[in-house]
CSV table of N, CA and C in Angstrom, one decimal:
chain,number,residue,atom,x,y,z
Z,476,THR,N,17.1,-2.3,7.1
Z,476,THR,CA,16.8,-0.9,7.3
Z,476,THR,C,18.1,-0.1,7.2
Z,477,GLY,N,19.1,-0.6,7.9
Z,477,GLY,CA,20.4,0.1,8.0
Z,477,GLY,C,21.0,0.2,6.6
Z,478,LEU,N,20.9,-0.9,5.8
Z,478,LEU,CA,21.4,-0.9,4.4
Z,478,LEU,C,20.7,0.2,3.6
Z,479,PHE,N,19.4,0.3,3.7
Z,479,PHE,CA,18.7,1.2,2.9
Z,479,PHE,C,19.0,2.7,3.3
Z,480,ILE,N,19.1,2.9,4.6
Z,480,ILE,CA,19.5,4.2,5.1
Z,480,ILE,C,20.9,4.6,4.6
Z,481,GLY,N,21.8,3.6,4.6
Z,481,GLY,CA,23.2,3.8,4.1
Z,481,GLY,C,23.1,4.1,2.6
Z,482,LEU,N,22.3,3.3,1.9
Z,482,LEU,CA,22.2,3.6,0.4
Z,482,LEU,C,21.6,5.0,0.2
Z,483,GLY,N,20.7,5.4,1.0
Z,483,GLY,CA,20.1,6.8,0.8
Z,483,GLY,C,21.2,7.8,1.1
Z,484,ALA,N,22.0,7.6,2.1
Z,484,ALA,CA,23.1,8.6,2.4
Z,484,ALA,C,24.1,8.6,1.3
Z,485,TRP,N,24.4,7.4,0.8
Z,485,TRP,CA,25.4,7.4,-0.4
Z,485,TRP,C,24.8,8.1,-1.6
Z,486,LEU,N,23.5,7.9,-1.8
Z,486,LEU,CA,22.9,8.6,-3.0
Z,486,LEU,C,23.0,10.1,-2.8
Z,487,PHE,N,22.6,10.6,-1.7
Z,487,PHE,CA,22.7,12.1,-1.5
Z,487,PHE,C,24.1,12.6,-1.6
Z,488,ASN,N,25.1,11.8,-1.1
Z,488,ASN,CA,26.5,12.2,-1.2
Z,488,ASN,C,26.9,12.2,-2.7
Z,489,HIS,N,26.6,11.1,-3.4
Z,489,HIS,CA,27.0,10.9,-4.8
Z,489,HIS,C,26.3,11.8,-5.7
Z,490,GLU,N,25.1,12.3,-5.5
Z,490,GLU,CA,24.4,13.1,-6.4
Z,490,GLU,C,24.3,14.6,-5.9
Z,491,LYS,N,25.3,15.0,-5.3
Z,491,LYS,CA,25.3,16.4,-4.7
Z,491,LYS,C,25.0,17.5,-5.8
Z,492,ALA,N,25.7,17.3,-7.0
Z,492,ALA,CA,25.5,18.3,-8.0
Z,492,ALA,C,24.1,18.3,-8.5
Z,493,GLU,N,23.5,17.1,-8.8
Z,493,GLU,CA,22.2,17.1,-9.3
Z,493,GLU,C,21.1,17.6,-8.3
Z,494,LEU,N,21.4,17.2,-7.0
Z,494,LEU,CA,20.5,17.7,-6.0
Z,494,LEU,C,20.5,19.2,-5.8
Z,495,HIS,N,21.7,19.8,-6.0
Z,495,HIS,CA,21.9,21.2,-5.9
Z,495,HIS,C,21.1,21.9,-7.1
Z,496,ASN,N,21.1,21.3,-8.2
Z,496,ASN,CA,20.4,21.9,-9.4
Z,496,ASN,C,18.9,21.8,-9.3
Z,497,ILE,N,18.4,21.0,-8.4
Z,497,ILE,CA,16.9,20.9,-8.3
Z,497,ILE,C,16.3,22.3,-8.0
Z,498,GLY,N,16.9,23.0,-7.1
Z,498,GLY,CA,16.4,24.3,-6.8
Z,498,GLY,C,16.3,25.2,-8.0
Z,499,LYS,N,17.4,25.2,-8.8
Z,499,LYS,CA,17.4,26.1,-10.0
Z,499,LYS,C,16.3,25.6,-11.0
Z,500,VAL,N,16.2,24.3,-11.1
Z,500,VAL,CA,15.2,23.8,-12.1
Z,500,VAL,C,13.8,24.2,-11.6
Z,501,LEU,N,13.5,24.1,-10.3
Z,501,LEU,CA,12.2,24.4,-9.8
Z,501,LEU,C,11.9,25.9,-9.9
Z,502,LEU,N,12.9,26.7,-9.7
Z,502,LEU,CA,12.7,28.2,-9.9
Z,502,LEU,C,12.4,28.6,-11.3
Z,503,SER,N,13.0,27.8,-12.3
Z,503,SER,CA,12.7,28.1,-13.7
Z,503,SER,C,11.5,27.4,-14.2
Z,504,ALA,N,10.9,26.5,-13.5
Z,504,ALA,CA,9.7,25.7,-13.9
Z,504,ALA,C,8.5,26.6,-14.0
Z,505,ASP,N,7.5,26.2,-14.8
Z,505,ASP,CA,6.3,26.8,-14.9
Z,505,ASP,C,5.5,26.6,-13.6
Z,506,ILE,N,5.1,27.7,-13.0
Z,506,ILE,CA,4.4,27.7,-11.7
Z,506,ILE,C,3.1,26.9,-11.8
Z,507,ALA,N,2.4,27.0,-12.9
Z,507,ALA,CA,1.1,26.3,-13.1
Z,507,ALA,C,1.3,24.8,-12.9
Z,508,TRP,N,2.4,24.2,-13.5
Z,508,TRP,CA,2.7,22.8,-13.4
Z,508,TRP,C,3.1,22.4,-12.0
Z,509,ILE,N,3.9,23.3,-11.3
Z,509,ILE,CA,4.3,23.0,-10.0
Z,509,ILE,C,3.0,23.0,-9.1
Z,510,THR,N,2.1,23.9,-9.3
Z,510,THR,CA,0.9,24.0,-8.5
Z,510,THR,C,0.0,22.8,-8.8
Z,511,THR,N,-0.1,22.4,-10.0
Z,511,THR,CA,-0.9,21.3,-10.4
Z,511,THR,C,-0.3,20.0,-9.8
Z,512,GLY,N,1.0,19.8,-9.9
Z,512,GLY,CA,1.6,18.7,-9.3
Z,512,GLY,C,1.4,18.6,-7.8
Z,513,SER,N,1.6,19.7,-7.1
Z,513,SER,CA,1.4,19.8,-5.7
Z,513,SER,C,-0.1,19.5,-5.3
Z,514,ALA,N,-1.0,20.0,-6.1
Z,514,ALA,CA,-2.4,19.7,-5.8
Z,514,ALA,C,-2.7,18.2,-6.0
Z,515,LEU,N,-2.1,17.6,-7.0
Z,515,LEU,CA,-2.3,16.2,-7.2
Z,515,LEU,C,-1.7,15.4,-6.0
Z,516,VAL,N,-0.6,15.8,-5.5
Z,516,VAL,CA,0.0,15.1,-4.3
Z,516,VAL,C,-1.0,15.2,-3.1
Z,517,VAL,N,-1.6,16.4,-2.9
Z,517,VAL,CA,-2.5,16.5,-1.8
Z,517,VAL,C,-3.7,15.7,-2.0
Z,518,VAL,N,-4.3,15.6,-3.2
Z,518,VAL,CA,-5.4,14.8,-3.5
Z,518,VAL,C,-5.1,13.3,-3.3
Z,519,TYR,N,-3.9,12.9,-3.8
Z,519,TYR,CA,-3.5,11.5,-3.6
Z,519,TYR,C,-3.4,11.2,-2.1
Z,520,ILE,N,-2.8,12.0,-1.3
Z,520,ILE,CA,-2.7,11.7,0.1
Z,520,ILE,C,-4.1,11.7,0.8
Z,521,LEU,N,-5.0,12.6,0.4
Z,521,LEU,CA,-6.3,12.5,0.9
Z,521,LEU,C,-7.1,11.3,0.5
Z,522,LEU,N,-6.9,10.8,-0.7
Z,522,LEU,CA,-7.5,9.6,-1.2
Z,522,LEU,C,-7.0,8.4,-0.4
Z,523,GLN,N,-5.7,8.4,-0.2
Z,523,GLN,CA,-5.1,7.3,0.6
Z,523,GLN,C,-5.7,7.3,2.1
Z,524,GLY,N,-5.8,8.5,2.6
Z,524,GLY,CA,-6.5,8.6,3.9
Z,524,GLY,C,-7.9,8.1,3.9
Z,525,LEU,N,-8.6,8.4,2.9
Z,525,LEU,CA,-10.0,7.9,2.7
Z,525,LEU,C,-10.1,6.4,2.6
Z,526,MET,N,-9.1,5.8,1.9
Z,526,MET,CA,-9.0,4.4,1.9
Z,526,MET,C,-8.9,3.8,3.2
Z,527,TYR,N,-8.0,4.4,4.1
Z,527,TYR,CA,-7.9,4.0,5.5
Z,527,TYR,C,-9.2,4.1,6.2
Z,528,VAL,N,-9.9,5.3,6.1
Z,528,VAL,CA,-11.2,5.5,6.8
Z,528,VAL,C,-12.2,4.4,6.4
Z,529,PHE,N,-12.3,4.1,5.1
Z,529,PHE,CA,-13.3,3.1,4.7
Z,529,PHE,C,-12.8,1.7,5.1
Z,530,SER,N,-11.5,1.4,5.1
Z,530,SER,CA,-11.1,0.1,5.5
Z,530,SER,C,-11.4,-0.1,7.0
Z,531,PHE,N,-11.2,0.9,7.8
Z,531,PHE,CA,-11.5,0.8,9.2
Z,531,PHE,C,-13.0,0.7,9.4
Z,532,ALA,N,-13.8,1.5,8.6
Z,532,ALA,CA,-15.2,1.4,8.7
Z,532,ALA,C,-15.8,0.0,8.3
Z,533,SER,N,-15.1,-0.7,7.4
Z,533,SER,CA,-15.6,-2.0,7.0
Z,533,SER,C,-15.4,-3.0,8.1
Z,534,VAL,N,-14.6,-2.8,9.1
Z,534,VAL,CA,-14.5,-3.7,10.2
Z,534,VAL,C,-15.2,-3.1,11.4
Z,535,GLY,N,-16.0,-2.1,11.2
Z,535,GLY,CA,-16.7,-1.5,12.3
Z,535,GLY,C,-16.0,-0.6,13.3
Z,536,ALA,N,-14.9,0.0,12.8
Z,536,ALA,CA,-14.1,0.8,13.6
Z,536,ALA,C,-14.0,2.2,12.9
Z,537,GLY,N,-14.2,3.2,13.7
Z,537,GLY,CA,-14.2,4.6,13.2
Z,537,GLY,C,-12.8,5.2,13.3
Z,538,LEU,N,-12.4,5.8,12.2
Z,538,LEU,CA,-11.1,6.5,12.2
Z,538,LEU,C,-11.3,7.7,11.3
Z,539,ASN,N,-11.0,8.9,11.9
Z,539,ASN,CA,-11.3,10.1,11.2
Z,539,ASN,C,-10.2,10.4,10.1
Z,540,LEU,N,-10.5,11.2,9.2
Z,540,LEU,CA,-9.6,11.5,8.0
Z,540,LEU,C,-8.2,12.0,8.5
Z,541,ARG,N,-8.2,12.9,9.5
Z,541,ARG,CA,-6.9,13.4,9.9
Z,541,ARG,C,-6.0,12.3,10.4
Z,542,ASP,N,-6.6,11.4,11.3
Z,542,ASP,CA,-5.8,10.3,11.8
Z,542,ASP,C,-5.4,9.3,10.7
Z,543,ALA,N,-6.3,9.1,9.8
Z,543,ALA,CA,-6.0,8.2,8.7
Z,543,ALA,C,-4.9,8.7,7.8
Z,544,VAL,N,-4.9,10.0,7.5
Z,544,VAL,CA,-3.8,10.6,6.7
Z,544,VAL,C,-2.5,10.5,7.4
Z,545,ILE,N,-2.5,10.8,8.7
Z,545,ILE,CA,-1.2,10.7,9.5
Z,545,ILE,C,-0.7,9.3,9.5
Z,546,LEU,N,-1.6,8.3,9.7
Z,546,LEU,CA,-1.2,6.9,9.6
Z,546,LEU,C,-0.6,6.6,8.3
Z,547,PHE,N,-1.3,7.0,7.2
Z,547,PHE,CA,-0.8,6.7,5.8
Z,547,PHE,C,0.6,7.3,5.7
Z,548,LEU,N,0.8,8.6,6.1
Z,548,LEU,CA,2.1,9.3,5.9
Z,548,LEU,C,3.2,8.6,6.7
Z,549,LYS,N,2.9,8.2,7.9
Z,549,LYS,CA,3.9,7.5,8.7
Z,549,LYS,C,4.3,6.1,8.1
Z,550,ARG,N,3.3,5.4,7.7
Z,550,ARG,CA,3.5,4.0,7.1
Z,550,ARG,C,4.2,4.2,5.8
Z,551,ASN,N,3.8,5.1,5.0
Z,551,ASN,CA,4.4,5.3,3.7
Z,551,ASN,C,5.9,5.7,3.8
Z,552,PHE,N,6.2,6.6,4.8
Z,552,PHE,CA,7.6,7.0,5.0
Z,552,PHE,C,8.4,5.8,5.4
Z,553,ILE,N,7.9,5.0,6.4
Z,553,ILE,CA,8.7,3.9,6.9
Z,553,ILE,C,8.9,2.8,5.8
Z,554,SER,N,7.9,2.7,4.9
Z,554,SER,CA,8.0,1.6,3.9
Z,554,SER,C,9.2,1.7,3.0
Z,555,VAL,N,9.7,2.9,2.9
Z,555,VAL,CA,10.9,3.1,2.1
Z,555,VAL,C,12.1,2.4,2.7
Z,556,PHE,N,12.2,2.3,4.0
Z,556,PHE,CA,13.3,1.8,4.7
Z,556,PHE,C,13.3,0.3,5.1
Z,557,ILE,N,12.2,-0.4,4.9
Z,557,ILE,CA,12.1,-1.7,5.3
Z,557,ILE,C,11.8,-2.7,4.1
Z,558,PRO,N,12.3,-3.9,4.2
Z,558,PRO,CA,12.1,-4.8,3.1
Z,558,PRO,C,10.6,-5.1,3.0
Z,559,ALA,N,10.1,-5.2,1.7
Z,559,ALA,CA,8.7,-5.4,1.5
Z,559,ALA,C,7.8,-4.4,2.2
Z,560,GLY,N,8.3,-3.1,2.1
Z,560,GLY,CA,7.8,-2.0,2.8
Z,560,GLY,C,6.3,-1.7,2.7
Z,561,GLY,N,5.8,-1.9,1.5
Z,561,GLY,CA,4.4,-1.7,1.2
Z,561,GLY,C,3.5,-2.5,2.1
Z,562,ILE,N,3.9,-3.7,2.3
Z,562,ILE,CA,3.1,-4.6,3.2
Z,562,ILE,C,3.5,-4.6,4.6
Z,563,SER,N,4.8,-4.8,4.8
Z,563,SER,CA,5.3,-4.9,6.2
Z,563,SER,C,5.1,-3.6,7.0
Z,564,SER,N,5.0,-2.5,6.3
Z,564,SER,CA,4.8,-1.2,7.1
Z,564,SER,C,3.4,-1.2,7.7
Z,565,LEU,N,2.5,-2.1,7.3
Z,565,LEU,CA,1.2,-2.1,7.9
Z,565,LEU,C,1.2,-2.5,9.3
Z,566,ALA,N,2.3,-3.1,9.8
Z,566,ALA,CA,2.4,-3.5,11.2
Z,566,ALA,C,2.9,-2.4,12.1
Z,567,PHE,N,3.2,-1.3,11.5
Z,567,PHE,CA,3.8,-0.2,12.3
Z,567,PHE,C,2.7,0.9,12.7
Z,568,PHE,N,3.0,1.6,13.7
Z,568,PHE,CA,2.3,2.8,14.1
Z,568,PHE,C,0.9,2.5,14.5
Z,569,ASN,N,0.7,1.4,15.2
Z,569,ASN,CA,-0.7,1.1,15.6
Z,569,ASN,C,-1.1,1.7,16.9
Z,570,ASP,N,-0.1,2.2,17.7
Z,570,ASP,CA,-0.3,2.7,19.0
Z,570,ASP,C,-1.3,3.8,19.1
Z,571,ALA,N,-1.2,4.8,18.1
Z,571,ALA,CA,-2.1,5.9,18.1
Z,571,ALA,C,-3.5,5.5,17.8
Z,572,VAL,N,-3.6,4.5,16.9
Z,572,VAL,CA,-4.9,4.0,16.5
Z,572,VAL,C,-5.5,3.2,17.7
Z,573,GLU,N,-4.7,2.5,18.4
Z,573,GLU,CA,-5.2,1.7,19.6
Z,573,GLU,C,-5.7,2.7,20.7
Z,574,LYS,N,-5.1,3.8,20.8
Z,574,LYS,CA,-5.5,4.8,21.8
Z,574,LYS,C,-6.9,5.4,21.5
Z,575,LYS,N,-7.3,5.2,20.2
Z,575,LYS,CA,-8.7,5.7,19.8
Z,575,LYS,C,-9.7,4.6,20.2
Z,576,GLY,N,-9.2,3.5,20.8
Z,576,GLY,CA,-10.2,2.4,21.3
Z,576,GLY,C,-10.4,1.4,20.2
Z,577,ILE,N,-9.5,1.3,19.2
Z,577,ILE,CA,-9.7,0.2,18.2
Z,577,ILE,C,-8.7,-0.9,18.5
Z,578,SER,N,-9.3,-2.1,18.6
Z,578,SER,CA,-8.5,-3.3,19.0
Z,578,SER,C,-7.4,-3.6,17.9
Z,579,LYS,N,-6.4,-4.3,18.3
Z,579,LYS,CA,-5.3,-4.8,17.4
Z,579,LYS,C,-5.9,-5.6,16.3
Z,580,THR,N,-6.8,-6.5,16.6
Z,580,THR,CA,-7.4,-7.3,15.6
Z,580,THR,C,-8.1,-6.5,14.5
Z,581,ARG,N,-8.9,-5.5,14.9
Z,581,ARG,CA,-9.5,-4.7,13.9
Z,581,ARG,C,-8.5,-3.8,13.1
Z,582,ILE,N,-7.5,-3.4,13.8
Z,582,ILE,CA,-6.4,-2.6,13.1
Z,582,ILE,C,-5.8,-3.5,12.0
Z,583,TYR,N,-5.5,-4.8,12.3
Z,583,TYR,CA,-4.8,-5.7,11.4
Z,583,TYR,C,-5.8,-6.0,10.2
Z,584,TYR,N,-7.1,-6.3,10.6
Z,584,TYR,CA,-8.0,-6.5,9.5
Z,584,TYR,C,-8.2,-5.3,8.6
Z,585,ALA,N,-8.3,-4.1,9.2
Z,585,ALA,CA,-8.5,-2.9,8.3
Z,585,ALA,C,-7.2,-2.7,7.5
Z,586,SER,N,-6.1,-2.9,8.1
Z,586,SER,CA,-4.8,-2.7,7.3
Z,586,SER,C,-4.7,-3.8,6.2
Z,587,SER,N,-5.2,-5.0,6.4
Z,587,SER,CA,-5.2,-6.0,5.4
Z,587,SER,C,-6.2,-5.6,4.2
Z,588,ILE,N,-7.3,-5.1,4.6
Z,588,ILE,CA,-8.3,-4.7,3.6
Z,588,ILE,C,-7.7,-3.5,2.8
Z,589,TYR,N,-7.0,-2.6,3.5
Z,589,TYR,CA,-6.4,-1.5,2.8
Z,589,TYR,C,-5.4,-2.0,1.8
Z,590,ALA,N,-4.5,-2.9,2.2
Z,590,ALA,CA,-3.5,-3.4,1.3
Z,590,ALA,C,-4.1,-4.1,0.1
Z,591,PHE,N,-5.1,-5.0,0.4
Z,591,PHE,CA,-5.8,-5.7,-0.7
Z,591,PHE,C,-6.4,-4.7,-1.7
Z,592,VAL,N,-7.1,-3.7,-1.2
Z,592,VAL,CA,-7.8,-2.8,-2.1
Z,592,VAL,C,-6.7,-1.9,-2.8
Z,593,GLY,N,-5.6,-1.6,-2.2
Z,593,GLY,CA,-4.6,-0.9,-2.8
Z,593,GLY,C,-4.0,-1.6,-4.0
Z,594,ILE,N,-3.7,-2.9,-3.8
Z,594,ILE,CA,-3.1,-3.8,-4.8
Z,594,ILE,C,-4.1,-3.9,-5.9
Z,595,LEU,N,-5.4,-4.1,-5.6
Z,595,LEU,CA,-6.4,-4.3,-6.6
Z,595,LEU,C,-6.6,-3.0,-7.4
Z,596,SER,N,-6.5,-1.9,-6.8
Z,596,SER,CA,-6.7,-0.6,-7.5
Z,596,SER,C,-5.5,-0.4,-8.5
Z,597,VAL,N,-4.3,-0.8,-8.1
Z,597,VAL,CA,-3.2,-0.7,-9.0
Z,597,VAL,C,-3.4,-1.6,-10.2
Z,598,ILE,N,-3.9,-2.8,-10.0
Z,598,ILE,CA,-4.1,-3.7,-11.1
Z,598,ILE,C,-5.2,-3.1,-12.0
Z,599,LEU,N,-6.3,-2.6,-11.4
Z,599,LEU,CA,-7.4,-2.1,-12.3
Z,599,LEU,C,-7.0,-0.8,-13.1
Z,600,VAL,N,-6.2,0.0,-12.5
Z,600,VAL,CA,-5.7,1.2,-13.1
Z,600,VAL,C,-4.7,0.9,-14.2
Z,601,ALA,N,-3.8,-0.1,-13.9
Z,601,ALA,CA,-2.7,-0.5,-14.8
Z,601,ALA,C,-3.2,-1.3,-15.9
Z,602,PHE,N,-4.4,-2.0,-15.8
Z,602,PHE,CA,-4.8,-2.9,-16.8
Z,602,PHE,C,-4.9,-2.3,-18.2
Z,603,PRO,N,-5.5,-1.1,-18.4
Z,603,PRO,CA,-5.6,-0.5,-19.7
Z,603,PRO,C,-4.2,-0.2,-20.3
Z,604,ALA,N,-3.3,0.3,-19.4
Z,604,ALA,CA,-1.9,0.6,-19.8
Z,604,ALA,C,-1.2,-0.7,-20.2
Z,605,PHE,N,-1.5,-1.7,-19.5
Z,605,PHE,CA,-0.9,-3.1,-19.7
Z,605,PHE,C,-1.4,-3.6,-21.1
Z,606,LEU,N,-2.6,-3.5,-21.4
Z,606,LEU,CA,-3.2,-3.9,-22.7
Z,606,LEU,C,-2.5,-3.1,-23.8
Z,607,PHE,N,-2.4,-1.8,-23.6
Z,607,PHE,CA,-1.7,-1.0,-24.6
Z,607,PHE,C,-0.3,-1.5,-24.9
Z,608,ALA,N,0.5,-1.8,-23.8
Z,608,ALA,CA,1.9,-2.2,-23.9
Z,608,ALA,C,2.0,-3.6,-24.6
Z,609,VAL,N,1.1,-4.5,-24.2
Z,609,VAL,CA,1.1,-5.8,-24.8
Z,609,VAL,C,0.8,-5.7,-26.3
Z,610,SER,N,-0.2,-4.9,-26.7
Z,610,SER,CA,-0.6,-4.8,-28.1
Z,610,SER,C,0.5,-4.2,-29.0
Z,611,SER,N,1.4,-3.4,-28.4
Z,611,SER,CA,2.4,-2.8,-29.2
Z,611,SER,C,3.8,-3.4,-29.0
Z,612,ASP,N,3.8,-4.6,-28.4
Z,612,ASP,CA,5.1,-5.3,-28.1
Z,612,ASP,C,5.1,-6.7,-28.5
Z,613,ASN,N,6.2,-7.2,-29.1
Z,613,ASN,CA,6.2,-8.6,-29.5
Z,613,ASN,C,6.4,-9.6,-28.4
Z,614,GLY,N,7.1,-9.2,-27.3
Z,614,GLY,CA,7.3,-10.1,-26.2
Z,614,GLY,C,6.2,-10.0,-25.1
Z,615,GLY,N,5.0,-10.0,-25.6
Z,615,GLY,CA,3.8,-9.8,-24.7
Z,615,GLY,C,3.4,-10.9,-23.9
Z,616,MET,N,3.8,-12.2,-24.2
Z,616,MET,CA,3.4,-13.4,-23.5
Z,616,MET,C,3.8,-13.4,-22.1
Z,617,SER,N,5.1,-13.0,-21.8
Z,617,SER,CA,5.5,-13.0,-20.4
Z,617,SER,C,4.8,-11.9,-19.6
Z,618,LYS,N,4.3,-10.9,-20.2
Z,618,LYS,CA,3.5,-9.9,-19.5
Z,618,LYS,C,2.2,-10.4,-19.1
Z,619,TRP,N,1.6,-11.2,-20.0
Z,619,TRP,CA,0.3,-11.9,-19.7
Z,619,TRP,C,0.5,-12.9,-18.6
Z,620,TYR,N,1.6,-13.6,-18.5
Z,620,TYR,CA,1.8,-14.5,-17.4
Z,620,TYR,C,1.9,-13.7,-16.1
Z,621,ALA,N,2.6,-12.6,-16.1
Z,621,ALA,CA,2.7,-11.7,-14.9
Z,621,ALA,C,1.3,-11.2,-14.4
Z,622,LEU,N,0.5,-10.7,-15.4
Z,622,LEU,CA,-0.8,-10.3,-15.0
Z,622,LEU,C,-1.7,-11.4,-14.5
Z,623,SER,N,-1.6,-12.5,-15.2
Z,623,SER,CA,-2.4,-13.7,-14.7
Z,623,SER,C,-2.0,-14.1,-13.3
Z,624,GLY,N,-0.7,-14.1,-13.0
Z,624,GLY,CA,-0.2,-14.4,-11.7
Z,624,GLY,C,-0.7,-13.5,-10.6
Z,625,ALA,N,-0.7,-12.2,-11.0
Z,625,ALA,CA,-1.2,-11.2,-10.0
Z,625,ALA,C,-2.7,-11.3,-9.7
Z,626,VAL,N,-3.4,-11.6,-10.8
Z,626,VAL,CA,-4.9,-11.8,-10.7
Z,626,VAL,C,-5.2,-13.0,-9.8
Z,627,ILE,N,-4.4,-14.1,-10.1
Z,627,ILE,CA,-4.6,-15.4,-9.3
Z,627,ILE,C,-4.3,-15.2,-7.9
Z,628,ILE,N,-3.2,-14.5,-7.6
Z,628,ILE,CA,-2.9,-14.2,-6.2
Z,628,ILE,C,-4.0,-13.4,-5.5
Z,629,LEU,N,-4.5,-12.3,-6.2
Z,629,LEU,CA,-5.5,-11.5,-5.6
Z,629,LEU,C,-6.8,-12.4,-5.3
Z,630,LEU,N,-7.2,-13.2,-6.3
Z,630,LEU,CA,-8.3,-14.1,-6.1
Z,630,LEU,C,-8.1,-15.0,-5.0
Z,631,LEU,N,-6.9,-15.6,-4.8
Z,631,LEU,CA,-6.6,-16.5,-3.7
Z,631,LEU,C,-6.7,-15.8,-2.4
Z,632,ILE,N,-6.2,-14.6,-2.3
Z,632,ILE,CA,-6.3,-13.8,-1.1
Z,632,ILE,C,-7.7,-13.5,-0.7
Z,633,TRP,N,-8.5,-13.1,-1.8
Z,633,TRP,CA,-9.9,-12.8,-1.5
Z,633,TRP,C,-10.7,-14.1,-1.1
Z,634,TYR,N,-10.4,-15.2,-1.7
Z,634,TYR,CA,-11.0,-16.5,-1.3
Z,634,TYR,C,-10.7,-16.8,0.2
Z,635,LEU,N,-9.4,-16.7,0.5
Z,635,LEU,CA,-9.0,-17.0,1.9
Z,635,LEU,C,-9.6,-16.0,2.9
Z,636,TYR,N,-9.7,-14.8,2.5
Z,636,TYR,CA,-10.3,-13.8,3.4
Z,636,TYR,C,-11.8,-14.1,3.6
Z,637,ARG,N,-12.5,-14.4,2.5
Z,637,ARG,CA,-13.9,-14.8,2.7
Z,637,ARG,C,-14.1,-16.1,3.4
Z,638,SER,N,-13.2,-17.0,3.2
Z,638,SER,CA,-13.3,-18.3,3.9
Z,638,SER,C,-13.1,-18.2,5.4
Z,639,VAL,N,-12.2,-17.3,5.8
Z,639,VAL,CA,-12.0,-17.0,7.2
Z,639,VAL,C,-13.2,-16.3,7.8
Z,640,LEU,N,-13.7,-15.3,7.1
Z,640,LEU,CA,-14.9,-14.6,7.6
Z,640,LEU,C,-16.1,-15.5,7.7
Z,641,ASP,N,-16.3,-16.4,6.8
Z,641,ASP,CA,-17.5,-17.3,6.8
Z,641,ASP,C,-17.2,-18.5,7.6
Z,642,LYS,N,-16.0,-18.6,8.2
Z,642,LYS,CA,-15.6,-19.8,9.0
Z,642,LYS,C,-15.7,-21.1,8.2
Z,643,LYS,N,-15.2,-21.1,7.0
Z,643,LYS,CA,-15.2,-22.3,6.2
Z,643,LYS,C,-13.8,-23.0,6.2
Z,644,SER,N,-13.4,-23.6,5.2
Z,644,SER,CA,-12.2,-24.5,5.2
Z,644,SER,C,-10.9,-23.8,5.6
Z,645,ALA,N,-10.6,-22.6,5.1
Z,645,ALA,CA,-9.4,-21.9,5.4
Z,645,ALA,C,-9.4,-21.6,6.9
Z,646,TYR,N,-10.6,-21.2,7.5
Z,646,TYR,CA,-10.7,-20.9,8.9
Z,646,TYR,C,-10.4,-22.2,9.7
Z,647,ARG,N,-11.0,-23.3,9.3
Z,647,ARG,CA,-10.7,-24.5,10.1
Z,647,ARG,C,-9.3,-25.0,10.0
Z,648,ILE,N,-8.7,-24.8,8.9
Z,648,ILE,CA,-7.2,-25.2,8.7
Z,648,ILE,C,-6.4,-24.3,9.6
Z,649,LEU,N,-6.7,-23.0,9.6
Z,649,LEU,CA,-6.0,-22.0,10.4
Z,649,LEU,C,-6.1,-22.4,11.9
Z,650,LEU,N,-7.3,-22.7,12.3
Z,650,LEU,CA,-7.4,-23.1,13.7
Z,650,LEU,C,-6.8,-24.4,14.1
Z,651,LYS,N,-6.7,-25.3,13.1
Z,651,LYS,CA,-6.0,-26.6,13.3
Z,651,LYS,C,-4.5,-26.4,13.7
Z,652,PHE,N,-3.9,-25.5,12.9
Z,652,PHE,CA,-2.5,-25.2,13.1
Z,652,PHE,C,-2.2,-24.1,14.1
Z,653,TYR,N,-3.1,-23.2,14.3
Z,653,TYR,CA,-2.9,-22.0,15.2
Z,653,TYR,C,-4.2,-21.8,16.0
Z,654,PRO,N,-4.4,-22.6,17.0
Z,654,PRO,CA,-5.7,-22.5,17.7
Z,654,PRO,C,-5.9,-21.1,18.4
Z,655,GLY,N,-4.8,-20.5,18.7
Z,655,GLY,CA,-4.8,-19.2,19.3
Z,655,GLY,C,-5.3,-18.1,18.4
Z,656,ALA,N,-5.4,-18.4,17.1
Z,656,ALA,CA,-5.8,-17.3,16.1
Z,656,ALA,C,-7.3,-17.0,16.3
Z,657,GLU,N,-8.1,-17.9,16.9
Z,657,GLU,CA,-9.5,-17.7,17.1
Z,657,GLU,C,-9.7,-16.4,17.9
């Protein structure tokens, strides 16, 4: 975390001239595009909040949109500064949610569902773009391997999740090595 904060400070110091020009560029930009971009940011944040709302609802816990958006913004901010931030940030900022009466177990389950659906949605949205890139590129085989690997990992995570929920093989193996997980 310290390294990334240091790199951020170095970037701001190193890119002073470019950062200073941002204001000039924004002032000369078309206001319609600035407004459209800002509206898309708001829609994106609200959709991420809704993903949290529905992830918590799927484990039987109620979280309102306001709290979900705040949770997303906090976790998204911290994810920039920690290694594997997109996933490891899901362990942060649970206190406010716990104060709403939601247990740690449900928070972790809901956060896991949120992460899984987030990764899945990226793959689903990126798939058409990926197909376009592969069809127009000679080095497409390595890209197919990458996509296949991502799909296999998602299927494996889904299988393990279902196996634990249905108390099948993965659940029994988990309890064999970590009996406290029950």
